[in-house]
Amino acid sequence: LLKVLSRIDSVLRSPRAPPLIFRPSKGPVQNSIKENGQRCGFEHLPLTIEMWADQLTALKDLHRSLRKLTLELLPWNTSDPQDKRESIRVEDLQLIVDAILEELENKEKNSQTPSLQTLSAIVSHFQKLFDVNSLNGVYPRMNEVYIKLGEMTNAMRNLHELLELDSSAPPTVVVNTVGKLCDIIKKNVTEQVQQLLGTQDIHSIISKLEEHECFFPPFQALIQDLLCLLEISNVDDILPAVQNLK
């Protein structure tokens, strides 16, 4: 018994031993044994051992909780050699915690990578915008949109150059400029028609057009009859042919 107590005493006095395990007895020496002139108190040793037993049990419970957390965060990592051991060490738990922390760090680094749910939402939004009924039609419609976008970009670039606009001018400016040019062209055409018909009044222009509409059909019929009668095909040959008949 002395040897056993002496060995316990050496363990308790070790630098690695917790400070609360060994406490010198303050009362009568009942459970103490003097060795080498020193007294060893073991009054608190049973309570400490009970505490250790509870901590070991709690360590196993903590290990099971960490394993559940690992299955949630690392579902592909199903191997755990520590499950086969009867005792769980702190080092085993530290390995699990390190693996979880490493996975969380990797997720933070790859946080910019879109998730499958985000990609699915993007595809669904594209289908709604461009009226695509199935996933098989997404790529063809993407190609079609890309081609149309290229054509529109080239057209806008050419319009910017033709209209002498800055390349940064928005499409609204291009449309307004084209509209102004159309107004100018229409105005010039109206002026030319007025000069051709010799009038500035719109009602006179309408009357002139009605007169021409009444005159030209009979005149065209007369010309066609002359061409057939004289057996010629060119209008310029009518006058020479009539002169020959004299």
XYZ file of N, CA and C in Angstrom:
738
model
N 0.819 -1.202 0.000
C 0.000 0.000 0.000
C 0.861 1.263 0.000
N 1.974 1.177 0.756
C 2.880 2.331 0.785
C 3.440 2.618 -0.601
N 3.763 1.541 -1.332
C 4.321 1.735 -2.666
C 3.275 2.353 -3.590
N 2.026 1.872 -3.453
C 0.962 2.414 -4.304
C 0.735 3.894 -4.011
N 0.659 4.225 -2.708
C 0.449 5.606 -2.338
C 1.627 6.476 -2.710
N 2.799 5.925 -2.618
C 3.986 6.675 -3.021
C 3.967 6.961 -4.505
N 3.502 5.985 -5.263
C 3.440 6.183 -6.724
C 2.377 7.220 -7.075
N 1.227 7.140 -6.372
C 0.181 8.143 -6.603
C 0.692 9.528 -6.251
N 1.436 9.572 -5.128
C 1.986 10.850 -4.695
C 2.926 11.438 -5.739
N 3.734 10.603 -6.366
C 4.655 11.093 -7.405
C 3.904 11.586 -8.628
N 2.783 10.913 -8.956
C 1.978 11.363 -10.097
C 1.296 12.685 -9.790
N 0.787 12.796 -8.580
C 0.078 14.019 -8.212
C 1.001 15.210 -8.123
N 2.256 14.962 -7.749
C 3.212 16.060 -7.649
C 3.861 16.397 -8.997
N 3.481 15.663 -10.066
C 4.037 15.919 -11.395
C 3.558 17.276 -11.918
N 4.389 17.959 -12.701
C 3.955 19.258 -13.279
C 2.721 19.151 -14.163
N 2.464 17.947 -14.718
C 1.314 17.767 -15.596
C 0.027 17.559 -14.830
N 0.092 17.298 -13.532
C -1.105 17.030 -12.737
C -1.860 18.327 -12.491
N -3.192 18.278 -12.524
C -3.984 19.474 -12.197
C -3.729 19.913 -10.773
N -3.716 21.202 -10.514
C -3.362 21.707 -9.172
C -4.402 21.377 -8.118
N -5.668 21.105 -8.500
C -6.701 20.872 -7.503
C -6.756 19.433 -7.017
N -5.960 18.555 -7.621
C -6.019 17.146 -7.211
C -5.371 16.953 -5.853
N -4.192 17.521 -5.677
C -3.430 17.311 -4.443
C -3.643 18.484 -3.504
N -4.197 18.199 -2.318
C -4.378 19.222 -1.295
C -3.920 18.655 0.043
N -2.960 19.274 0.705
C -2.524 18.782 2.010
C -3.666 18.828 3.011
N -3.784 17.818 3.820
C -4.842 17.740 4.817
C -4.611 18.769 5.909
N -5.697 19.485 6.275
C -5.607 20.491 7.331
C -6.054 19.928 8.679
N -6.730 18.799 8.679
C -7.218 18.210 9.915
C -6.294 17.125 10.409
N -6.845 16.277 11.276
C -6.034 15.174 11.796
C -5.599 14.256 10.680
N -4.447 13.743 10.804
C -3.903 12.861 9.768
C -4.550 11.508 9.931
N -5.531 11.241 9.045
C -6.202 9.963 9.084
C -5.897 9.158 7.829
N -6.087 9.809 6.668
C -5.850 9.122 5.401
C -4.557 9.574 4.782
N -3.622 10.032 5.601
C -2.363 10.513 5.067
C -1.243 9.627 5.548
N -0.241 9.552 4.753
C 0.929 8.737 5.075
C 2.150 9.575 4.817
N 3.023 9.632 5.789
C 4.244 10.390 5.638
C 5.273 9.543 4.948
N 5.926 10.178 3.966
C 6.995 9.478 3.256
C 8.074 10.485 2.945
N 9.337 10.177 3.400
C 10.476 11.088 3.217
C 10.203 12.425 3.893
N 9.505 12.365 5.052
C 9.296 13.591 5.812
C 8.221 14.487 5.253
N 7.409 14.049 4.208
C 6.353 14.866 3.615
C 5.026 14.153 3.776
N 3.968 14.928 3.954
C 2.641 14.374 4.131
C 1.864 14.488 2.820
N 1.147 13.417 2.436
C 0.392 13.373 1.181
C -1.090 13.340 1.512
N -1.832 14.336 0.999
C -3.256 14.370 1.277
C -4.059 13.873 0.094
N -4.956 12.928 0.348
C -5.747 12.334 -0.735
C -7.242 12.450 -0.450
N -7.621 13.441 0.388
C -9.033 13.569 0.735
C -9.899 13.878 -0.488
N -9.370 14.654 -1.439
C -10.144 15.079 -2.611
C -9.952 14.161 -3.810
N -9.149 13.143 -3.671
C -8.886 12.262 -4.807
C -10.128 11.527 -5.291
N -11.004 10.973 -4.443
C -12.207 10.300 -4.958
C -13.123 11.244 -5.742
N -13.304 12.465 -5.215
C -14.153 13.428 -5.940
C -13.554 13.784 -7.298
N -12.231 13.907 -7.314
C -11.573 14.240 -8.582
C -11.711 13.110 -9.590
N -11.591 11.887 -9.118
C -11.741 10.741 -10.022
C -13.172 10.676 -10.553
N -14.155 10.960 -9.712
C -15.536 10.999 -10.170
C -15.728 12.087 -11.230
N -15.088 13.240 -10.966
C -15.181 14.315 -11.949
C -14.564 13.890 -13.278
N -13.430 13.197 -13.204
C -12.791 12.718 -14.422
C -13.709 11.743 -15.166
N -14.363 10.867 -14.436
C -15.263 9.899 -15.064
C -16.397 10.626 -15.785
N -16.948 11.655 -15.122
C -18.007 12.439 -15.770
C -17.488 13.148 -17.011
N -16.273 13.671 -16.932
C -15.702 14.369 -18.079
C -15.441 13.417 -19.242
N -15.018 12.198 -18.938
C -14.798 11.210 -19.996
C -16.115 10.843 -20.676
N -17.169 10.700 -19.863
C -18.485 10.430 -20.447
C -18.950 11.608 -21.312
N -18.760 12.827 -20.781
C -19.120 14.015 -21.563
C -18.277 14.127 -22.821
N -17.045 13.633 -22.750
C -16.173 13.665 -23.931
C -16.740 12.790 -25.033
N -17.295 11.652 -24.671
C -17.913 10.777 -25.668
C -19.162 11.440 -26.267
N -19.947 12.100 -25.390
C -21.134 12.799 -25.901
C -20.733 13.932 -26.848
N -19.683 14.645 -26.486
C -19.194 15.716 -27.359
C -18.708 15.161 -28.688
N -18.085 13.996 -28.621
C -17.607 13.361 -29.853
C -18.773 12.997 -30.769
N -19.862 12.473 -30.202
C -21.033 12.133 -31.016
C -21.652 13.393 -31.633
N -21.700 14.472 -30.868
C -22.253 15.716 -31.410
C -21.397 16.263 -32.552
N -20.085 16.192 -32.370
C -19.191 16.650 -33.439
C -19.312 15.780 -34.673
N -19.553 14.488 -34.480
C -19.720 13.601 -35.632
C -20.981 13.965 -36.413
N -22.072 14.298 -35.684
C -23.298 14.717 -36.358
C -23.062 16.012 -37.139
N -22.356 16.954 -36.529
C -22.039 18.200 -37.224
C -21.175 17.951 -38.451
N -20.252 17.000 -38.345
C -19.393 16.658 -39.483
C -20.206 16.087 -40.631
N -21.192 15.238 -40.311
C -22.030 14.649 -41.360
C -22.857 15.720 -42.069
N -23.193 16.805 -41.349
C -23.939 17.891 -41.986
C -23.046 18.738 -42.887
N -21.853 19.048 -42.407
C -20.953 19.928 -43.150
C -20.072 19.170 -44.131
N -19.707 17.931 -43.783
C -18.832 17.117 -44.635
C -19.490 15.764 -44.889
N -20.565 15.725 -45.664
C -21.280 14.449 -45.850
C -20.452 13.400 -46.571
N -19.452 13.830 -47.322
C -18.612 12.864 -48.027
C -17.576 12.195 -47.110
N -17.347 12.775 -45.964
C -16.350 12.238 -45.040
C -17.052 11.339 -44.019
N -17.227 10.058 -44.366
C -17.955 9.127 -43.501
C -17.033 8.270 -42.655
N -15.752 8.269 -42.916
C -14.821 7.437 -42.167
C -14.401 8.138 -40.892
N -14.390 7.390 -39.808
C -13.952 7.922 -38.521
C -13.349 6.789 -37.714
N -12.042 6.605 -37.742
C -11.428 5.505 -37.017
C -11.661 5.588 -35.516
N -11.914 6.778 -34.971
C -12.091 6.912 -33.538
C -13.383 6.263 -33.051
N -14.349 6.022 -33.966
C -15.599 5.414 -33.536
C -15.387 4.011 -32.993
N -14.326 3.351 -33.443
C -14.064 1.977 -33.024
C -13.313 1.915 -31.706
N -12.858 3.024 -31.224
C -12.115 3.029 -29.967
C -13.068 3.100 -28.782
N -12.657 2.474 -27.694
C -13.457 2.542 -26.479
C -13.311 3.896 -25.793
N -12.135 4.465 -25.852
C -11.889 5.758 -25.221
C -11.659 6.815 -26.282
N -12.137 8.003 -25.963
C -12.000 9.130 -26.874
C -10.987 10.097 -26.283
N -10.061 10.527 -27.125
C -9.035 11.455 -26.682
C -9.373 12.864 -27.163
N -8.814 13.825 -26.466
C -9.011 15.211 -26.868
C -8.446 15.448 -28.262
N -7.360 14.752 -28.578
C -6.749 14.902 -29.903
C -7.717 14.482 -31.012
N -8.538 13.469 -30.739
C -9.511 13.030 -31.728
C -10.544 14.124 -32.012
N -11.013 14.737 -30.941
C -11.979 15.824 -31.112
C -11.356 17.017 -31.818
N -10.096 17.286 -31.515
C -9.412 18.412 -32.150
C -9.276 18.188 -33.650
N -9.061 16.938 -34.068
C -8.976 16.630 -35.502
C -10.307 16.914 -36.193
N -11.396 16.542 -35.543
C -12.708 16.803 -36.143
C -12.970 18.295 -36.252
N -12.673 19.023 -35.195
C -12.874 20.478 -35.204
C -12.010 21.136 -36.279
N -10.764 20.686 -36.430
C -9.881 21.256 -37.460
C -10.444 21.000 -38.855
N -11.000 19.792 -39.071
C -11.578 19.479 -40.385
C -12.778 20.378 -40.677
N -13.603 20.605 -39.663
C -14.775 21.479 -39.850
C -14.336 22.916 -40.137
N -13.349 23.402 -39.388
C -12.861 24.764 -39.604
C -12.253 24.922 -40.994
N -11.545 23.920 -41.434
C -10.946 23.983 -42.783
C -12.027 24.036 -43.853
N -13.107 23.269 -43.662
C -14.192 23.292 -44.628
C -14.884 24.650 -44.640
N -15.065 25.248 -43.462
C -15.686 26.568 -43.402
C -14.813 27.620 -44.069
N -13.495 27.509 -43.897
C -12.587 28.456 -44.549
C -12.650 28.304 -46.066
N -12.735 27.057 -46.535
C -12.826 26.828 -47.982
C -14.136 27.383 -48.537
N -15.222 27.256 -47.757
C -16.495 27.794 -48.219
C -16.450 29.310 -48.301
N -15.766 29.940 -47.359
C -15.637 31.399 -47.405
C -14.825 31.837 -48.615
N -13.780 31.072 -48.947
C -12.969 31.422 -50.115
C -13.756 31.256 -51.406
N -14.631 30.232 -51.427
C -15.397 29.955 -52.639
C -16.806 30.529 -52.566
N -17.000 31.527 -51.707
C -18.338 32.087 -51.549
C -18.829 32.775 -52.818
N -17.894 33.201 -53.686
C -18.295 33.866 -54.922
C -18.803 32.877 -55.965
N -18.547 31.600 -55.779
C -19.028 30.601 -56.718
C -20.528 30.409 -56.517
N -21.352 30.602 -57.556
C -22.804 30.491 -57.375
C -23.213 29.066 -57.047
N -24.234 28.934 -56.232
C -24.748 27.628 -55.859
C -25.653 27.081 -56.956
N -26.002 25.794 -56.814
C -26.889 25.165 -57.791
C -28.254 25.838 -57.797
N -28.724 26.276 -56.655
C -30.005 26.968 -56.578
C -29.958 28.300 -57.315
N -28.843 29.011 -57.178
C -28.705 30.295 -57.879
C -28.667 30.095 -59.392
N -27.917 29.080 -59.843
C -27.844 28.810 -61.281
C -29.211 28.406 -61.835
N -29.961 27.614 -61.073
C -31.304 27.218 -61.511
C -32.216 28.431 -61.619
N -32.097 29.366 -60.682
C -32.910 30.580 -60.741
C -32.549 31.434 -61.963
N -31.263 31.481 -62.305
C -30.833 32.251 -63.476
C -31.412 31.660 -64.755
N -31.376 30.327 -64.879
C -31.917 29.666 -66.073
C -33.421 29.903 -66.172
N -34.125 29.791 -65.043
C -35.578 30.018 -65.050
C -35.904 31.459 -65.457
N -35.116 32.407 -64.972
C -35.341 33.802 -65.343
C -35.101 34.018 -66.833
N -34.084 33.368 -67.393
C -33.819 33.481 -68.825
C -34.983 32.908 -69.626
N -35.540 31.785 -69.164
C -36.667 31.180 -69.871
C -37.878 32.112 -69.875
N -38.107 32.812 -68.760
C -39.236 33.733 -68.714
C -39.010 34.943 -69.613
N -37.786 35.473 -69.616
C -37.506 36.679 -70.402
C -37.617 36.419 -71.897
N -37.139 35.265 -72.346
C -37.052 35.001 -73.788
C -37.997 33.891 -74.233
N -39.001 33.586 -73.391
C -40.087 32.676 -73.772
C -39.541 31.323 -74.244
N -38.769 30.687 -73.382
C -38.217 29.368 -73.668
C -38.968 28.350 -72.808
N -39.587 27.360 -73.457
C -40.437 26.424 -72.731
C -39.674 25.273 -72.088
N -38.528 24.908 -72.613
C -37.789 23.754 -72.097
C -36.313 24.107 -71.976
N -35.604 23.272 -71.200
C -34.168 23.488 -71.035
C -33.423 23.267 -72.345
N -33.939 22.369 -73.200
C -33.268 22.117 -74.475
C -33.282 23.344 -75.385
N -34.235 24.247 -75.156
C -34.299 25.438 -75.998
C -33.506 26.612 -75.479
N -32.848 26.436 -74.322
C -32.108 27.551 -73.739
C -30.903 27.913 -74.593
N -30.086 26.895 -74.961
C -28.870 27.176 -75.734
C -29.185 27.747 -77.124
N -30.142 27.181 -77.878
C -30.469 27.814 -79.168
C -30.943 29.257 -79.022
N -31.754 29.523 -77.974
C -32.227 30.891 -77.808
C -31.087 31.811 -77.393
N -30.144 31.297 -76.603
C -28.962 32.096 -76.253
C -28.181 32.471 -77.511
N -27.996 31.499 -78.410
C -27.281 31.789 -79.657
C -28.035 32.816 -80.492
N -29.368 32.675 -80.521
C -30.172 33.632 -81.292
C -30.063 35.039 -80.713
N -30.144 35.130 -79.392
C -30.012 36.434 -78.733
C -28.633 37.029 -78.989
N -27.614 36.165 -78.949
C -26.241 36.649 -79.188
C -26.099 37.194 -80.611
N -26.694 36.494 -81.589
C -26.603 36.952 -82.984
C -27.351 38.277 -83.163
N -28.560 38.345 -82.610
C -29.343 39.580 -82.725
C -28.637 40.749 -82.038
N -28.023 40.454 -80.904
C -27.297 41.508 -80.200
C -26.112 42.001 -81.029
N -25.418 41.074 -81.687
C -24.306 41.481 -82.550
C -24.777 42.335 -83.716
N -25.896 41.938 -84.331
C -26.433 42.725 -85.445
C -26.840 44.127 -84.981
N -27.496 44.206 -83.826
C -27.918 45.512 -83.328
C -26.715 46.378 -82.978
N -25.684 45.753 -82.402
C -24.481 46.518 -82.059
C -23.813 47.082 -83.303
N -23.715 46.257 -84.345
C -23.120 46.737 -85.599
C -23.962 47.847 -86.224
N -25.303 47.677 -86.193
C -26.170 48.707 -86.760
C -26.031 50.030 -86.003
N -25.995 49.961 -84.681
C -25.836 51.172 -83.895
C -24.485 51.823 -84.151
N -23.442 51.013 -84.302
C -22.120 51.561 -84.583
C -22.120 52.287 -85.929
N -22.755 51.686 -86.950
C -22.811 52.317 -88.263
C -23.631 53.608 -88.228
N -24.736 53.600 -87.469
C -25.545 54.815 -87.358
C -24.778 55.928 -86.666
N -24.012 55.563 -85.646
C -23.191 56.580 -84.972
C -22.219 57.230 -85.954
N -21.623 56.398 -86.805
C -20.664 56.928 -87.773
C -21.360 57.768 -88.837
N -22.494 57.290 -89.370
C -23.194 58.022 -90.424
C -23.754 59.346 -89.912
N -24.250 59.341 -88.703
C -24.836 60.553 -88.132
C -23.809 61.436 -87.450
N -22.539 60.979 -87.455
C -21.452 61.716 -86.827
C -21.735 61.979 -85.346
N -22.194 60.942 -84.676
C -22.461 61.028 -83.247
C -21.332 60.386 -82.465
N -21.196 60.771 -81.220
C -20.200 60.146 -80.361
C -20.586 58.694 -80.084
N -19.601 57.838 -79.960
C -19.868 56.418 -79.753
C -20.591 56.149 -78.441
N -20.520 57.080 -77.501
C -21.195 56.904 -76.223
C -22.631 57.410 -76.228
N -23.104 57.944 -77.360
C -24.469 58.460 -77.427
C -25.464 57.319 -77.263
N -26.470 57.477 -76.399
C -27.441 56.403 -76.170
C -28.353 56.202 -77.373
N -29.061 55.072 -77.436
C -29.966 54.810 -78.574
C -31.046 55.868 -78.743
N -31.510 56.475 -77.650
C -32.543 57.514 -77.781
C -32.052 58.695 -78.604
N -30.791 59.060 -78.447
C -30.232 60.159 -79.233
C -30.185 59.773 -80.704
N -29.814 58.521 -80.991
C -29.769 58.054 -82.380
C -31.157 58.102 -83.010
N -32.175 57.636 -82.276
C -33.542 57.632 -82.795
C -34.030 59.062 -83.049
N -33.756 59.956 -82.115
C -34.191 61.350 -82.303
C -33.511 61.993 -83.507
N -32.227 61.678 -83.703
C -31.507 62.245 -84.852
C -32.073 61.717 -86.163
N -32.372 60.432 -86.226
C -32.970 59.842 -87.431
C -34.346 60.460 -87.682
N -35.125 60.678 -86.608
C -36.434 61.303 -86.772
C -36.332 62.704 -87.351
N -35.353 63.485 -86.899
C -35.156 64.822 -87.438
C -34.792 64.780 -88.919
N -33.936 63.804 -89.289
C -33.574 63.666 -90.710
C -34.784 63.303 -91.552
N -35.650 62.435 -91.025
C -36.857 62.068 -91.767
C -37.772 63.285 -91.966
N -37.877 64.102 -90.931
C -38.697 65.313 -91.058
C -38.132 66.245 -92.127
N -36.799 66.371 -92.153
C -36.162 67.232 -93.158
C -36.407 66.695 -94.564
N -36.299 65.366 -94.724
C -36.511 64.769 -96.046
C -37.952 64.957 -96.502
N -38.909 64.749 -95.593
C -40.315 64.933 -95.946
C -40.584 66.381 -96.362
N -39.986 67.298 -95.658
C -40.180 68.707 -95.987
C -39.621 69.031 -97.362
N -38.447 68.473 -97.666
C -37.845 68.713 -98.981
C -38.689 68.097 -100.092
N -39.234 66.891 -99.844
C -40.075 66.249 -100.854
C -41.330 67.074 -101.116
N -41.922 67.602 -100.063
C -43.126 68.431 -100.224
C -42.815 69.671 -101.042
N -41.685 70.283 -100.759
C -41.307 71.480 -101.512
C -41.064 71.145 -102.980
N -40.456 69.997 -103.241
C -40.197 69.610 -104.631
C -41.500 69.347 -105.381
N -42.460 68.706 -104.711
C -43.756 68.453 -105.351
C -44.476 69.776 -105.642
N -44.393 70.694 -104.713
C -45.022 72.002 -104.927
C -44.399 72.722 -106.108
N -43.073 72.650 -106.204
C -42.405 73.302 -107.335
C -42.773 72.613 -108.642
N -42.892 71.267 -108.615
C -43.201 70.527 -109.837
C -44.602 70.849 -110.347
N -45.543 70.936 -109.418
C -46.927 71.191 -109.814
C -47.240 72.685 -109.895
N -46.311 73.541 -109.499
C -46.492 74.980 -109.620
C -47.536 75.533 -108.682
N -47.692 74.979 -107.505
C -48.679 75.493 -106.563
C -48.163 75.299 -105.141
N -48.667 76.157 -104.268
C -48.285 76.077 -102.854
C -49.447 75.610 -101.984
N -50.622 75.437 -102.578
C -51.807 75.066 -101.829
C -52.007 73.563 -101.910
N -52.291 72.952 -100.800
C -52.458 71.503 -100.776
C -53.696 71.084 -101.568
N -54.727 71.910 -101.554
C -55.939 71.561 -102.304
C -55.674 71.642 -103.808
N -54.841 72.616 -104.215
C -54.488 72.706 -105.636
C -53.681 71.493 -106.062
N -52.814 71.019 -105.139
C -52.027 69.823 -105.453
C -52.942 68.618 -105.650
N -53.944 68.496 -104.778
C -54.881 67.382 -104.909
C -55.639 67.476 -106.238
N -56.036 68.695 -106.612
C -56.758 68.876 -107.884
C -55.876 68.504 -109.069
N -54.627 68.920 -109.046
C -53.695 68.588 -110.116
C -53.531 67.077 -110.260
N -53.401 66.404 -109.107
C -53.236 64.949 -109.139
C -54.483 64.268 -109.692
N -55.671 64.801 -109.356
C -56.908 64.232 -109.896
C -56.987 64.423 -111.406
N -56.537 65.609 -111.870
C -56.534 65.854 -113.324
C -55.603 64.888 -114.033
N -54.450 64.693 -113.472
C -53.515 63.749 -114.086
C -54.057 62.328 -114.050
N -54.755 61.995 -112.961
C -55.319 60.645 -112.862
C -56.399 60.424 -113.919
N -57.133 61.492 -114.268
C -58.162 61.365 -115.308
C -57.558 61.360 -116.720
N -56.438 62.037 -116.875
C -55.873 62.200 -118.213
C -55.002 61.018 -118.625
N -54.186 60.523 -117.728
C -53.181 59.546 -118.120
C -53.739 58.187 -118.539
N -54.776 57.648 -117.960
C -55.267 56.340 -118.430
C -55.711 56.364 -119.908
N -56.529 57.340 -120.338
C -56.881 57.351 -121.782
C -55.653 57.590 -122.668
N -54.764 58.460 -122.211
C -53.571 58.727 -123.002
C -52.722 57.461 -123.138
N -52.603 56.692 -122.061
C -51.830 55.453 -122.114
C -52.495 54.449 -123.061
N -53.832 54.410 -123.047
C -54.538 53.482 -123.945
C -54.327 53.879 -125.409
N -54.336 55.197 -125.694
C -54.102 55.677 -127.057
C -52.713 55.284 -127.546
N -51.723 55.451 -126.694
C -50.349 55.099 -127.068
C -50.232 53.612 -127.359
N -50.866 52.794 -126.526
C -50.797 51.340 -126.741
C -51.448 50.966 -128.082
N -52.561 51.612 -128.429
C -53.230 51.323 -129.710
C -52.344 51.730 -130.883
N -51.689 52.888 -130.794
C -50.792 53.324 -131.867
C -49.629 52.357 -132.047
N -49.072 51.884 -130.914
C -47.953 50.938 -131.019
C -48.379 49.665 -131.721
N -49.582 49.195 -131.410
C -50.066 47.968 -132.061
C -50.399 48.218 -133.537
N -51.016 49.352 -133.834
C -51.405 49.656 -135.205
C -50.193 49.859 -136.097
N -49.193 50.537 -135.635
C -47.999 50.810 -136.414
C -46.975 49.669 -136.332
N -47.269 48.669 -135.506
C -46.398 47.492 -135.354
C -44.993 47.901 -134.916
N -44.954 48.731 -133.914
C -43.675 49.159 -133.331
C -43.759 48.944 -131.819
N -42.605 48.991 -131.154
C -42.582 48.736 -129.711
C -42.044 49.916 -128.900
N -41.498 50.903 -129.568
C -40.914 52.032 -128.860
C -41.750 53.278 -129.106
N -41.999 54.054 -128.061
C -42.801 55.272 -128.172
C -42.105 56.292 -129.069
N -40.795 56.308 -129.030
C -40.059 57.267 -129.852
C -40.208 56.983 -131.341
N -40.639 55.783 -131.719
C -40.779 55.426 -133.131
C -42.157 55.785 -133.686
N -43.049 56.303 -132.852
C -44.411 56.613 -133.310
C -44.406 57.744 -134.343
N -43.748 58.857 -134.026
C -43.746 60.012 -134.910
C -43.105 59.689 -136.273
N -41.937 59.023 -136.356
C -41.393 58.655 -137.664
C -42.329 57.747 -138.454
N -43.002 56.837 -137.780
C -43.897 55.919 -138.486
C -45.098 56.661 -139.074
N -45.633 57.657 -138.362
C -46.769 58.437 -138.881
C -46.332 59.277 -140.064
N -45.143 59.841 -140.001
C -44.630 60.650 -141.107
C -44.427 59.790 -142.362
N -44.043 58.573 -142.220
C -43.855 57.662 -143.368
C -45.199 57.361 -144.041
N -46.265 57.406 -143.266
C -47.589 57.118 -143.856
C -48.059 58.217 -144.803
N -47.499 59.433 -144.663
C -47.873 60.510 -145.586
C -47.362 60.224 -146.981
